[in-house]
Tab-separated table of C-alpha atoms and ligand atoms in Angstrom:
chain	number	residue	atom	x	y	z
A	6	MET	CA	9.140	16.018	-30.841
A	7	SER	CA	7.595	13.426	-33.176
A	8	ASP	CA	4.702	11.485	-31.674
A	9	LYS	CA	6.219	8.320	-33.133
A	10	ALA	CA	9.110	6.038	-32.066
A	11	LYS	CA	10.959	3.917	-34.624
A	12	LEU	CA	12.250	0.434	-33.719
A	13	LYS	CA	14.857	-0.991	-36.079
A	14	ILE	CA	15.237	-4.806	-35.980
A	15	GLY	CA	17.376	-6.347	-38.648
A	16	GLY	CA	16.250	-4.765	-41.888
A	17	ARG	CA	12.817	-3.949	-40.490
A	18	GLU	CA	11.681	-0.601	-39.106
A	19	ILE	CA	8.633	-0.662	-36.829
A	20	GLU	CA	6.857	2.602	-36.048
A	21	LEU	CA	5.244	2.906	-32.590
A	22	ASP	CA	3.087	5.641	-31.108
A	23	LEU	CA	4.471	7.864	-28.327
A	24	ILE	CA	2.125	8.679	-25.444
A	25	THR	CA	2.612	11.923	-23.473
A	26	GLY	CA	1.076	12.227	-19.991
A	27	SER	CA	-0.303	15.385	-18.344
A	28	GLU	CA	3.027	15.804	-16.519
A	29	LYS	CA	4.918	15.397	-19.832
A	30	GLU	CA	5.951	11.764	-19.085
A	31	LEU	CA	6.689	9.874	-22.303
A	32	GLY	CA	5.772	6.246	-23.063
A	33	ILE	CA	6.149	4.048	-26.131
A	34	ASP	CA	2.843	2.310	-26.884
A	35	VAL	CA	3.768	-1.340	-27.602
A	36	SER	CA	0.184	-2.636	-27.358
A	37	ASN	CA	0.280	-3.729	-31.023
A	38	LEU	CA	3.970	-4.688	-31.223
A	39	ARG	CA	3.494	-8.481	-31.168
A	40	VAL	CA	0.646	-8.436	-33.678
A	41	SER	CA	2.684	-6.372	-36.127
A	42	SER	CA	6.120	-7.968	-35.584
A	43	ASN	CA	5.750	-11.181	-33.537
A	44	ILE	CA	8.192	-9.545	-31.102
A	45	ILE	CA	7.521	-8.788	-27.406
A	46	THR	CA	9.337	-6.649	-24.830
A	47	LEU	CA	10.946	-8.243	-21.745
A	48	ASP	CA	11.117	-6.321	-18.431
A	49	PRO	CA	11.397	-8.442	-15.200
A	50	GLY	CA	9.765	-6.523	-12.331
A	51	TYR	CA	8.237	-4.087	-14.844
A	52	LYS	CA	10.920	-1.509	-13.974
A	53	ASN	CA	10.493	0.225	-17.335
A	54	THR	CA	6.952	-0.819	-18.234
A	55	GLY	CA	3.686	1.057	-17.726
A	56	SER	CA	0.649	-1.195	-17.182
A	57	CYS	CA	-1.995	1.482	-17.742
A	58	LYS	CA	-2.832	5.154	-18.059
A	59	SER	CA	-4.088	6.474	-14.715
A	60	ALA	CA	-5.425	9.796	-13.399
A	61	ILE	CA	-5.225	8.982	-9.687
A	62	THR	CA	-1.679	9.544	-8.368
A	63	PHE	CA	1.412	11.218	-9.801
A	64	LEU	CA	4.949	10.428	-8.640
A	65	ASN	CA	8.191	12.030	-9.733
A	66	GLY	CA	10.976	9.821	-8.309
A	67	GLU	CA	13.831	12.144	-9.249
A	68	LYS	CA	12.207	15.202	-7.632
A	69	GLY	CA	10.508	13.372	-4.747
A	70	ILE	CA	7.021	14.526	-5.773
A	71	LEU	CA	3.796	12.733	-4.732
A	72	ARG	CA	0.304	14.087	-5.594
A	73	TYR	CA	-3.176	12.576	-5.198
A	74	ARG	CA	-5.460	13.831	-8.018
A	75	GLY	CA	-3.155	16.871	-8.361
A	76	TYR	CA	-3.020	17.787	-4.648
A	77	SER	CA	0.459	17.617	-3.034
A	78	ILE	CA	0.944	15.035	-0.295
A	79	GLU	CA	2.430	17.767	1.918
A	80	GLU	CA	-0.777	19.849	1.738
A	81	LEU	CA	-3.100	16.875	2.191
A	82	ALA	CA	-1.117	15.514	5.166
A	83	GLU	CA	-1.236	18.973	6.793
A	84	LYS	CA	-4.823	20.029	6.083
A	85	ALA	CA	-7.047	17.073	5.067
A	86	ASP	CA	-9.073	14.433	6.872
A	87	PHE	CA	-8.403	10.833	5.785
A	88	LEU	CA	-12.041	10.238	4.683
A	89	GLU	CA	-11.837	13.366	2.500
A	90	VAL	CA	-8.696	11.937	0.896
A	91	ALA	CA	-10.420	8.565	0.388
A	92	PHE	CA	-13.279	10.356	-1.440
A	93	LEU	CA	-10.734	12.373	-3.488
A	94	LEU	CA	-8.790	9.298	-4.591
A	95	ILE	CA	-11.896	7.283	-5.494
A	96	TYR	CA	-14.037	10.007	-7.135
A	97	GLY	CA	-11.389	12.478	-8.319
A	98	GLU	CA	-12.536	15.592	-6.421
A	99	LEU	CA	-12.494	16.690	-2.780
A	100	PRO	CA	-16.002	16.176	-1.326
A	101	ASN	CA	-18.211	19.088	-0.318
A	102	LYS	CA	-19.796	19.083	3.155
A	103	GLU	CA	-22.940	17.202	2.037
A	104	GLU	CA	-20.977	14.538	0.129
A	105	LEU	CA	-18.662	13.911	3.099
A	106	GLU	CA	-21.562	13.765	5.572
A	107	LYS	CA	-23.414	11.336	3.280
A	108	LEU	CA	-20.337	9.092	2.975
A	109	LEU	CA	-19.832	9.017	6.754
A	110	ASN	CA	-23.542	8.281	7.358
A	111	ASP	CA	-23.535	5.508	4.750
A	112	ILE	CA	-20.416	4.038	6.387
A	113	LYS	CA	-22.159	4.047	9.766
A	114	GLU	CA	-25.165	2.231	8.248
A	115	ASN	CA	-22.832	-0.476	6.907
A	116	SER	CA	-20.774	-0.915	10.044
A	117	ILE	CA	-22.290	-4.168	11.177
A	118	ILE	CA	-20.354	-7.348	10.504
A	119	ASP	CA	-22.041	-10.752	10.472
A	120	GLU	CA	-21.358	-12.526	13.760
A	121	ASP	CA	-20.126	-15.547	11.750
A	122	ILE	CA	-17.092	-13.437	10.720
A	123	LYS	CA	-16.198	-13.329	14.419
A	124	LYS	CA	-16.288	-17.138	14.448
A	125	ILE	CA	-13.822	-17.179	11.514
A	126	LEU	CA	-11.586	-14.721	13.389
A	127	GLU	CA	-11.731	-16.827	16.550
A	128	SER	CA	-10.730	-19.923	14.534
A	129	PHE	CA	-7.238	-18.494	13.844
A	130	PRO	CA	-4.404	-19.470	16.209
A	131	LYS	CA	-3.229	-16.533	18.366
A	132	SER	CA	0.140	-16.840	16.583
A	133	ALA	CA	-1.367	-16.184	13.137
A	134	HIS	CA	0.097	-13.072	11.471
A	135	PRO	CA	-2.496	-10.257	11.353
A	136	MET	CA	-1.959	-9.713	7.611
A	137	GLY	CA	-2.954	-13.330	6.891
A	138	ILE	CA	-6.031	-12.930	9.079
A	139	LEU	CA	-7.025	-9.608	7.451
A	140	SER	CA	-6.643	-10.990	3.933
A	141	SER	CA	-8.762	-14.038	4.845
A	142	LEU	CA	-11.489	-12.022	6.594
A	143	THR	CA	-11.649	-9.561	3.666
A	144	SER	CA	-12.191	-12.448	1.304
A	145	ALA	CA	-14.721	-13.976	3.726
A	146	LEU	CA	-16.758	-10.736	3.573
A	147	ILE	CA	-17.809	-11.802	0.050
A	148	ALA	CA	-19.799	-14.695	1.521
A	149	PHE	CA	-21.829	-12.212	3.569
A	150	ASN	CA	-21.991	-9.506	0.899
A	151	PRO	CA	-22.466	-11.391	-2.379
A	152	GLU	CA	-21.267	-9.271	-5.278
A	153	LYS	CA	-22.255	-9.314	-8.925
A	154	LYS	CA	-20.522	-8.518	-12.193
A	155	LEU	CA	-20.267	-4.764	-12.514
A	156	SER	CA	-20.369	-3.080	-15.903
A	157	LEU	CA	-20.162	0.330	-14.240
A	158	SER	CA	-22.124	1.734	-17.158
A	159	GLY	CA	-25.685	1.766	-15.845
A	160	ASN	CA	-26.819	3.870	-12.886
A	161	GLU	CA	-27.819	0.734	-11.020
A	162	ASP	CA	-24.236	-0.515	-11.251
A	163	GLN	CA	-22.912	2.894	-10.142
A	164	ASP	CA	-25.072	2.625	-7.016
A	165	TYR	CA	-23.962	-0.972	-6.505
A	166	MET	CA	-20.320	0.075	-6.873
A	167	TYR	CA	-20.864	2.875	-4.343
A	168	ASN	CA	-22.420	0.409	-1.900
A	169	SER	CA	-19.472	-1.994	-2.283
A	170	ILE	CA	-17.040	0.869	-1.663
A	171	VAL	CA	-18.947	2.014	1.425
A	172	LYS	CA	-19.041	-1.539	2.788
A	173	LEU	CA	-15.243	-1.844	2.480
A	174	LEU	CA	-14.592	1.572	4.066
A	175	ALA	CA	-16.985	0.590	6.858
A	176	LYS	CA	-15.931	-2.965	7.574
A	177	ILE	CA	-12.143	-3.037	7.092
A	178	PRO	CA	-11.440	-0.698	10.051
A	179	ILE	CA	-13.617	-2.922	12.256
A	180	LEU	CA	-11.725	-6.032	11.131
A	181	VAL	CA	-8.391	-4.243	11.770
A	182	ALA	CA	-9.530	-3.242	15.267
A	183	TRP	CA	-10.834	-6.745	15.983
A	184	VAL	CA	-7.528	-8.362	14.874
A	185	HIS	CA	-5.602	-5.907	17.065
A	186	ARG	CA	-7.849	-6.374	20.108
A	187	ARG	CA	-7.941	-10.158	19.835
A	188	ARG	CA	-4.115	-10.268	19.915
A	189	LYS	CA	-4.241	-8.248	23.139
A	190	GLY	CA	-6.994	-10.410	24.626
A	191	LEU	CA	-9.433	-7.461	24.606
A	192	PRO	CA	-13.201	-7.747	23.928
A	193	LEU	CA	-14.181	-6.887	20.350
A	194	ASP	CA	-16.454	-3.892	19.767
A	195	TYR	CA	-17.911	-1.791	16.990
A	196	GLY	CA	-16.747	1.597	18.209
A	197	ASP	CA	-18.825	4.778	18.386
A	198	TYR	CA	-20.378	6.190	15.238
A	199	SER	CA	-21.094	9.542	16.803
A	200	LEU	CA	-17.378	10.155	16.204
A	201	GLY	CA	-15.553	11.001	12.986
A	202	TYR	CA	-14.049	8.228	10.845
A	203	VAL	CA	-10.465	8.304	12.170
A	204	GLU	CA	-11.585	9.170	15.712
A	205	ASN	CA	-13.713	6.011	15.674
A	206	ILE	CA	-10.872	3.880	14.287
A	207	THR	CA	-8.606	4.959	17.150
A	208	LYS	CA	-11.383	4.394	19.699
A	209	MET	CA	-12.111	0.897	18.338
A	210	MET	CA	-8.431	0.024	18.597
A	211	PHE	CA	-7.463	1.592	21.917
A	212	GLN	CA	-10.626	1.640	24.080
A	213	MET	CA	-9.925	-0.291	27.268
A	214	PRO	CA	-12.795	-2.299	28.878
A	215	ASN	CA	-14.439	-0.818	31.995
A	216	LEU	CA	-12.487	2.444	31.582
A	217	GLU	CA	-13.931	5.729	30.290
A	218	TYR	CA	-12.362	6.369	26.868
A	219	VAL	CA	-10.617	9.754	26.728
A	220	GLN	CA	-9.681	10.746	23.171
A	221	ASN	CA	-6.007	11.620	22.704
A	222	ASP	CA	-5.856	14.197	19.895
A	223	THR	CA	-2.116	13.618	19.376
A	224	LEU	CA	-2.880	9.986	18.636
A	225	VAL	CA	-5.847	10.802	16.367
A	226	ASN	CA	-3.871	13.403	14.408
A	227	ALA	CA	-0.936	11.012	14.010
A	228	MET	CA	-3.245	8.223	12.812
A	229	ASN	CA	-4.972	10.602	10.373
A	230	LYS	CA	-1.641	11.731	8.907
A	231	LEU	CA	-0.252	8.180	8.611
A	232	LEU	CA	-3.416	6.919	6.905
A	233	ILE	CA	-3.281	9.799	4.388
A	234	LEU	CA	0.431	9.219	3.678
A	235	HIS	CA	-0.243	5.519	2.931
A	236	ALA	CA	-3.453	6.049	0.942
A	237	ASP	CA	-2.072	5.539	-2.561
A	238	HIS	CA	1.160	5.223	-4.513
A	239	GLU	CA	0.266	4.565	-8.178
A	240	GLN	CA	1.263	1.179	-9.658
A	241	ASN	CA	3.159	-0.374	-6.714
A	242	CYS	CA	3.229	-4.149	-6.237
A	243	SER	CA	-0.005	-4.490	-4.228
A	244	THR	CA	-1.988	-1.965	-6.298
A	245	SER	CA	-0.907	-3.698	-9.502
A	246	THR	CA	-2.089	-6.937	-7.869
A	247	VAL	CA	-5.517	-5.401	-7.161
A	248	ARG	CA	-5.773	-4.191	-10.745
A	249	ILE	CA	-4.734	-7.482	-12.347
A	250	VAL	CA	-6.997	-9.579	-10.070
A	251	GLY	CA	-9.887	-7.190	-10.792
A	252	SER	CA	-9.170	-7.359	-14.537
A	253	SER	CA	-10.441	-10.970	-14.530
A	254	GLU	CA	-13.782	-9.548	-13.223
A	255	ALA	CA	-13.033	-10.910	-9.746
A	256	SER	CA	-14.959	-8.904	-7.153
A	257	LEU	CA	-13.701	-5.772	-5.397
A	258	PHE	CA	-13.451	-7.625	-2.069
A	259	ALA	CA	-11.493	-10.525	-3.655
A	260	SER	CA	-9.144	-8.059	-5.405
A	261	ILE	CA	-8.496	-6.132	-2.176
A	262	SER	CA	-7.849	-9.414	-0.339
A	263	ALA	CA	-5.166	-10.212	-2.936
A	264	GLY	CA	-3.700	-6.707	-2.538
A	265	ILE	CA	-3.395	-7.262	1.236
A	266	SER	CA	-1.415	-10.449	0.602
A	267	ALA	CA	0.930	-8.686	-1.841
A	268	LEU	CA	1.509	-5.818	0.613
A	269	TRP	CA	2.541	-8.335	3.321
A	270	GLY	CA	5.913	-9.049	1.694
A	271	ARG	CA	8.915	-7.507	3.513
A	272	LEU	CA	10.196	-5.849	0.343
A	273	HIS	CA	6.871	-3.958	0.186
A	274	GLY	CA	4.513	-3.049	3.044
A	275	GLY	CA	6.030	-5.692	5.340
A	276	ALA	CA	9.156	-3.504	5.463
A	277	ASN	CA	7.746	-1.317	8.274
A	278	GLN	CA	7.684	-4.326	10.613
A	279	ALA	CA	11.134	-5.435	9.323
A	280	VAL	CA	12.556	-1.926	10.005
A	281	LEU	CA	11.538	-2.034	13.684
A	282	GLU	CA	12.891	-5.576	14.054
A	283	MET	CA	16.168	-4.402	12.428
A	284	LEU	CA	16.448	-1.328	14.702
A	285	GLU	CA	15.685	-3.456	17.782
A	286	ALA	CA	18.358	-5.976	16.664
A	287	ILE	CA	20.896	-3.139	16.271
A	288	LYS	CA	19.984	-1.814	19.738
A	289	LYS	CA	20.279	-5.314	21.253
A	290	ASP	CA	23.626	-5.766	19.479
A	291	GLY	CA	24.952	-2.658	21.223
A	292	GLY	CA	23.905	-0.005	18.702
A	293	ASP	CA	26.812	-0.583	16.283
A	294	THR	CA	25.195	0.846	13.149
A	295	LYS	CA	28.456	0.612	11.161
A	296	LYS	CA	28.412	-3.201	11.534
A	297	PHE	CA	24.928	-3.357	10.035
A	298	MET	CA	25.813	-0.894	7.287
A	299	SER	CA	28.664	-3.238	6.264
A	300	LYS	CA	26.274	-6.196	6.246
A	301	ALA	CA	23.858	-4.237	4.026
A	302	LYS	CA	26.645	-3.598	1.494
A	303	ASP	CA	28.008	-7.149	1.586
A	304	LYS	CA	26.569	-8.967	-1.444
A	305	SER	CA	27.189	-12.329	0.224
A	306	ASP	CA	25.027	-11.238	3.170
A	307	PRO	CA	21.218	-11.380	2.620
A	308	PHE	CA	20.805	-8.503	5.124
A	309	ARG	CA	19.363	-5.325	3.591
A	310	LEU	CA	18.872	-1.964	5.280
A	311	MET	CA	15.096	-2.224	5.603
A	312	GLY	CA	13.252	1.047	5.016
A	313	PHE	CA	15.877	2.179	2.513
A	314	GLY	CA	15.668	2.287	-1.267
A	315	HIS	CA	12.682	2.537	-3.570
A	316	ARG	CA	11.798	1.454	-7.089
A	317	VAL	CA	10.641	4.952	-8.040
A	318	TYR	CA	12.137	7.479	-5.600
A	319	LYS	CA	15.779	8.198	-6.435
A	320	ASN	CA	15.553	11.125	-4.076
A	321	PHE	CA	13.911	11.412	-0.661
A	322	ASP	CA	10.500	9.724	-0.361
A	323	PRO	CA	8.400	12.824	0.482
A	324	ARG	CA	6.332	10.711	2.876
A	325	ALA	CA	9.454	9.740	4.842
A	326	LYS	CA	10.287	13.416	5.343
A	327	ILE	CA	6.826	14.133	6.771
A	328	ILE	CA	6.794	10.990	8.931
A	329	LYS	CA	10.265	11.744	10.350
A	330	VAL	CA	9.102	15.200	11.554
A	331	THR	CA	5.861	13.668	12.884
A	332	ALA	CA	7.802	10.986	14.785
A	333	ASP	CA	9.806	13.663	16.579
A	334	GLN	CA	6.640	15.637	17.404
A	335	ILE	CA	4.720	12.647	18.711
A	336	LEU	CA	7.507	11.273	20.871
A	337	ASN	CA	7.922	14.773	22.387
A	338	GLU	CA	4.148	15.244	22.909
A	339	LEU	CA	3.819	11.798	24.478
A	340	GLY	CA	6.968	12.331	26.528
A	341	ILE	CA	8.602	9.222	25.082
A	342	ASP	CA	12.404	9.018	24.917
A	343	ASP	CA	12.882	6.025	22.595
A	344	PRO	CA	16.539	5.207	21.826
A	345	ILE	CA	15.274	3.426	18.702
A	346	LEU	CA	14.591	6.845	17.131
A	347	ASP	CA	18.187	7.898	17.788
A	348	ILE	CA	19.475	4.659	16.226
A	349	ALA	CA	17.252	5.298	13.174
A	350	LYS	CA	18.527	8.850	12.804
A	351	GLY	CA	22.126	7.652	13.201
A	352	LEU	CA	21.638	4.969	10.564
A	353	GLU	CA	20.044	7.489	8.191
A	354	LYS	CA	22.905	9.963	8.648
A	355	GLU	CA	25.537	7.270	7.975
A	356	ALA	CA	23.728	5.938	4.919
A	357	LEU	CA	23.334	9.423	3.441
A	358	GLU	CA	27.122	9.867	3.712
A	359	ASP	CA	28.043	6.385	2.443
A	360	ASP	CA	29.088	6.021	-1.227
A	361	TYR	CA	27.306	2.666	-1.610
A	362	PHE	CA	23.956	4.215	-0.699
A	363	VAL	CA	24.606	7.571	-2.356
A	364	ASP	CA	25.711	5.962	-5.662
A	365	ARG	CA	22.578	3.778	-5.694
A	366	LYS	CA	20.328	6.676	-4.632
A	367	LEU	CA	19.074	4.707	-1.614
A	368	TYR	CA	17.144	7.047	0.683
A	369	PRO	CA	14.755	6.350	3.585
A	370	ASN	CA	11.317	5.367	2.292
A	371	VAL	CA	7.846	5.563	3.846
A	372	ASP	CA	8.518	2.487	5.986
A	373	PHE	CA	11.693	3.717	7.677
A	374	TYR	CA	10.131	5.967	10.337
A	375	SER	CA	6.462	4.885	10.343
A	376	GLY	CA	7.081	1.945	12.697
A	377	ILE	CA	8.555	4.307	15.294
A	378	ILE	CA	5.242	6.161	15.394
A	379	TYR	CA	3.159	2.974	15.484
A	380	LYS	CA	5.330	1.759	18.392
A	381	ALA	CA	4.783	5.076	20.200
A	382	LEU	CA	1.019	4.554	19.682
A	383	ASN	CA	1.410	1.186	21.431
A	384	ILE	CA	0.703	-0.811	18.256
A	385	PRO	CA	2.652	-4.106	18.148
A	386	ASN	CA	5.213	-4.729	15.344
A	387	GLU	CA	3.085	-7.429	13.686
A	388	MET	CA	0.232	-4.920	13.258
A	389	PHE	CA	2.334	-2.299	11.415
A	390	THR	CA	1.624	-3.635	7.918
A	391	VAL	CA	-2.070	-3.965	8.786
A	392	MET	CA	-2.030	-0.212	9.512
A	393	PHE	CA	-0.381	0.312	6.107
A	394	ALA	CA	-3.145	-1.766	4.480
A	395	LEU	CA	-5.845	0.231	6.324
A	396	GLY	CA	-4.418	3.419	4.806
A	397	ARG	CA	-4.076	1.905	1.317
A	398	ILE	CA	-7.720	0.722	1.056
A	399	PRO	CA	-8.953	3.921	-0.700
A	400	GLY	CA	-6.095	3.766	-3.206
A	401	TRP	CA	-6.772	0.141	-4.030
A	402	ILE	CA	-10.507	0.912	-4.445
A	403	ALA	CA	-9.725	3.909	-6.682
A	404	HIS	CA	-7.506	1.848	-8.974
A	405	TRP	CA	-9.931	-1.077	-9.149
A	406	ARG	CA	-12.751	1.327	-10.060
A	407	GLU	CA	-10.624	3.160	-12.652
A	408	MET	CA	-9.553	-0.145	-14.275
A	409	ARG	CA	-13.194	-1.334	-14.464
A	410	LYS	CA	-14.575	2.011	-15.673
A	411	ASN	CA	-11.953	2.016	-18.435
A	412	ASN	CA	-13.036	-1.526	-19.280
A	413	GLU	CA	-9.385	-2.576	-19.377
A	414	PRO	CA	-8.545	-6.036	-20.827
A	415	ILE	CA	-7.659	-8.961	-18.551
A	416	GLY	CA	-4.025	-8.714	-17.507
A	417	ARG	CA	-2.038	-11.465	-19.179
A	418	PRO	CA	1.717	-10.784	-19.709
A	419	ARG	CA	3.739	-12.818	-22.245
A	420	GLN	CA	7.153	-14.497	-21.710
A	421	ILE	CA	10.345	-15.554	-23.450
A	422	TYR	CA	10.452	-19.362	-23.212
A	423	ILE	CA	13.930	-20.719	-22.387
A	424	GLY	CA	13.022	-24.333	-21.591
A	425	GLU	CA	13.427	-27.609	-23.504
A	426	THR	CA	12.498	-27.757	-27.193
A	427	LEU	CA	10.284	-30.588	-28.463
A	428	ARG	CA	11.269	-34.103	-27.265
A	429	ASN	CA	9.530	-37.502	-27.150
A	430	PHE	CA	8.140	-39.263	-24.102
A	431	SER	CA	10.268	-42.201	-22.903
A	432	ASP	CA	9.011	-45.119	-20.801
A	433	ILE	CA	10.302	-45.383	-17.278
A	434	GLU	CA	12.555	-48.375	-17.885
A	435	SER	CA	14.629	-46.394	-20.375
A	436	ARG	CA	15.158	-43.266	-18.168
B	2	SDX	C1	7.176	0.226	-0.217
B	2	SDX	O1	6.546	0.702	-5.105
B	2	SDX	C2	6.021	1.431	-4.151
B	2	SDX	O2	5.547	2.500	-4.377
B	2	SDX	C3	6.049	0.798	-2.759
B	2	SDX	C4	5.645	1.716	-1.599
B	2	SDX	C5	4.182	2.037	-1.640
B	2	SDX	O3	3.800	3.064	-1.057
B	2	SDX	O4	3.388	1.197	-2.144
B	2	SDX	O5	6.406	2.902	-1.648
B	2	SDX	C6	5.908	1.025	-0.248
B	2	SDX	O6	7.133	-0.944	-0.516
B	2	SDX	C7	8.471	0.920	0.109
B	2	SDX	C8	9.735	-0.040	-0.006
B	2	SDX	C9	9.831	-0.847	1.295
B	2	SDX	N1	10.839	-1.895	1.159
B	2	SDX	C10	12.036	-1.823	1.857
B	2	SDX	O7	12.360	-0.891	2.584
B	2	SDX	C11	12.921	-3.063	1.689
B	2	SDX	C12	14.361	-2.637	1.466
B	2	SDX	N2	14.447	-2.047	0.110
B	2	SDX	C13	14.905	-2.893	-0.975
B	2	SDX	O8	14.529	-4.228	-0.860
B	2	SDX	C14	14.722	-2.235	-2.360
B	2	SDX	O9	15.241	-0.974	-2.257
B	2	SDX	C15	13.340	-2.158	-2.978
B	2	SDX	C16	12.663	-3.486	-3.018
B	2	SDX	C17	12.481	-1.196	-2.242
B	2	SDX	C18	13.530	-1.642	-4.416
B	2	SDX	O10	14.204	-2.621	-5.096
B	2	SDX	P1	14.608	-2.416	-6.652
B	2	SDX	O11	14.021	-1.184	-7.227
B	2	SDX	O12	14.324	-3.713	-7.352
B	2	SDX	O13	16.132	-2.111	-6.578
B	2	SDX	P2	17.241	-3.236	-6.612
B	2	SDX	O14	16.882	-4.343	-5.678
B	2	SDX	O15	17.516	-3.545	-8.040
B	2	SDX	O16	18.485	-2.439	-5.950
B	2	SDX	C19	19.387	-1.663	-6.749
B	2	SDX	C20	20.726	-1.746	-6.014
B	2	SDX	C21	21.194	-3.208	-5.809
B	2	SDX	O17	22.622	-3.171	-5.672
B	2	SDX	P3	23.514	-3.486	-7.038
B	2	SDX	O18	22.990	-4.784	-7.611
B	2	SDX	O19	23.266	-2.288	-7.950
B	2	SDX	O20	24.924	-3.558	-6.501
B	2	SDX	O21	20.592	-1.196	-4.683
B	2	SDX	C22	20.822	-2.206	-3.720
B	2	SDX	C23	20.647	-3.535	-4.445
B	2	SDX	O22	21.403	-4.564	-3.778
B	2	SDX	N3	19.805	-2.023	-2.664
B	2	SDX	C24	20.028	-2.156	-1.363
B	2	SDX	C25	18.825	-1.822	-0.746
B	2	SDX	N4	17.900	-1.528	-1.678
B	2	SDX	C26	18.520	-1.651	-2.875
B	2	SDX	N5	21.139	-2.520	-0.668
B	2	SDX	C27	21.012	-2.545	0.681
B	2	SDX	N6	19.894	-2.231	1.360
B	2	SDX	C28	18.775	-1.875	0.670
B	2	SDX	N7	17.652	-1.587	1.331
């Protein structure tokens, strides 16, 4: 195949380069289109537009493939530890024993948070949504960890970048645990750094005051798997937000804070909370899934089947498959008989046999079953998207670092103007 594309407009023929990725994906390079033709492309929602070349995560939506740095999500979810996956996403290789031990030790050394952050946390009303609190506290961390412009070329900047990454990996889990515990009226604590990374996260979240903490391996394993499954997903809405905010040379912490806000939306990470609220509404309404399926297909009804459909996957979301099996395992191991799971399975079965969903290739996505596990782990609905954000931190860091190392230009899309043409100002009496 030629490595050129030809664009014919009127009598003109414009030749554009074709880019081929390592998985044989093809892209037309339009980076010089406007300069050479004064023409731009238009693509609301960027459904057909690549924003960058990236070596971090590969998705194949038709085949339901997801790989982090070439490793399949199935293998990582089964065999890896979340901190190993964080290292893999950020640095491109699985860590050896020394590298992983160093990362965990450096995280422990950075696991103190200025007491003034607690005062900011305490200033939020109890009703404040945890995602708004987490985004604010992440941004507030900048005040206590002043950052500088990173060129990422010199060794000093590499060390500085490493320190910023370690601070985020150290402090975000504490903030997540604090937000969770404050909502439950529990004392805040820093956890136990003699434990592993995920073990400590679960202890910080679930340790009850005045009671000896007994680690529940089912819970730790479930948390580890969920964090790995949420760790990255190439150029989704919140990751693209982190990249574009970082492209202005805003700091890593500020870019991650923006990513948290983008993830909050119910069409994106907020869907896991919306799925549980939908399933609970169906249960309360008597479990009539057909009624809700009809609402989801009715264009005059704003109701959508939350947890279904995906911009990229036009086959099963491989994460949903893993989470569905894990949900079954966990509910069995914890001896929980939750009718919500049966409603979810019933809804899935009906949707997979319904022409509307089949024709539009709408399958369960990562958010459809994850809330059932969070609920079984006694995490409240409003904290579900915070758990998604906790998992996505390494992916956001990896993309911010890649964008800065590649010295990518500031993100600034163009537009097609459809407003008023030139007109003269008129004084108020004549309007
Ligand atoms: C995540 O991008 C990522 O990678 C995100 C994510 C990640 O890891 O970062 O995977 C995480 O955000 C998963 C998605 C979670 N969101 C939801 O579950 C919300 C429900 N889903 C939909 O809102 C929707 O499917 C989106 C937002 C996920 C995708 O929207 P698109 O790609 O813009 O598709 P669309 O809205 O153009 O829908 C195409 C058709 C439309 O019908 P027609 O106009 O063709 O008749 O499918 C219909 C839509 O109305 N449709 C749905 C539907 N999703 C799409 N109809 C009913 N219920 C749904 N859930």
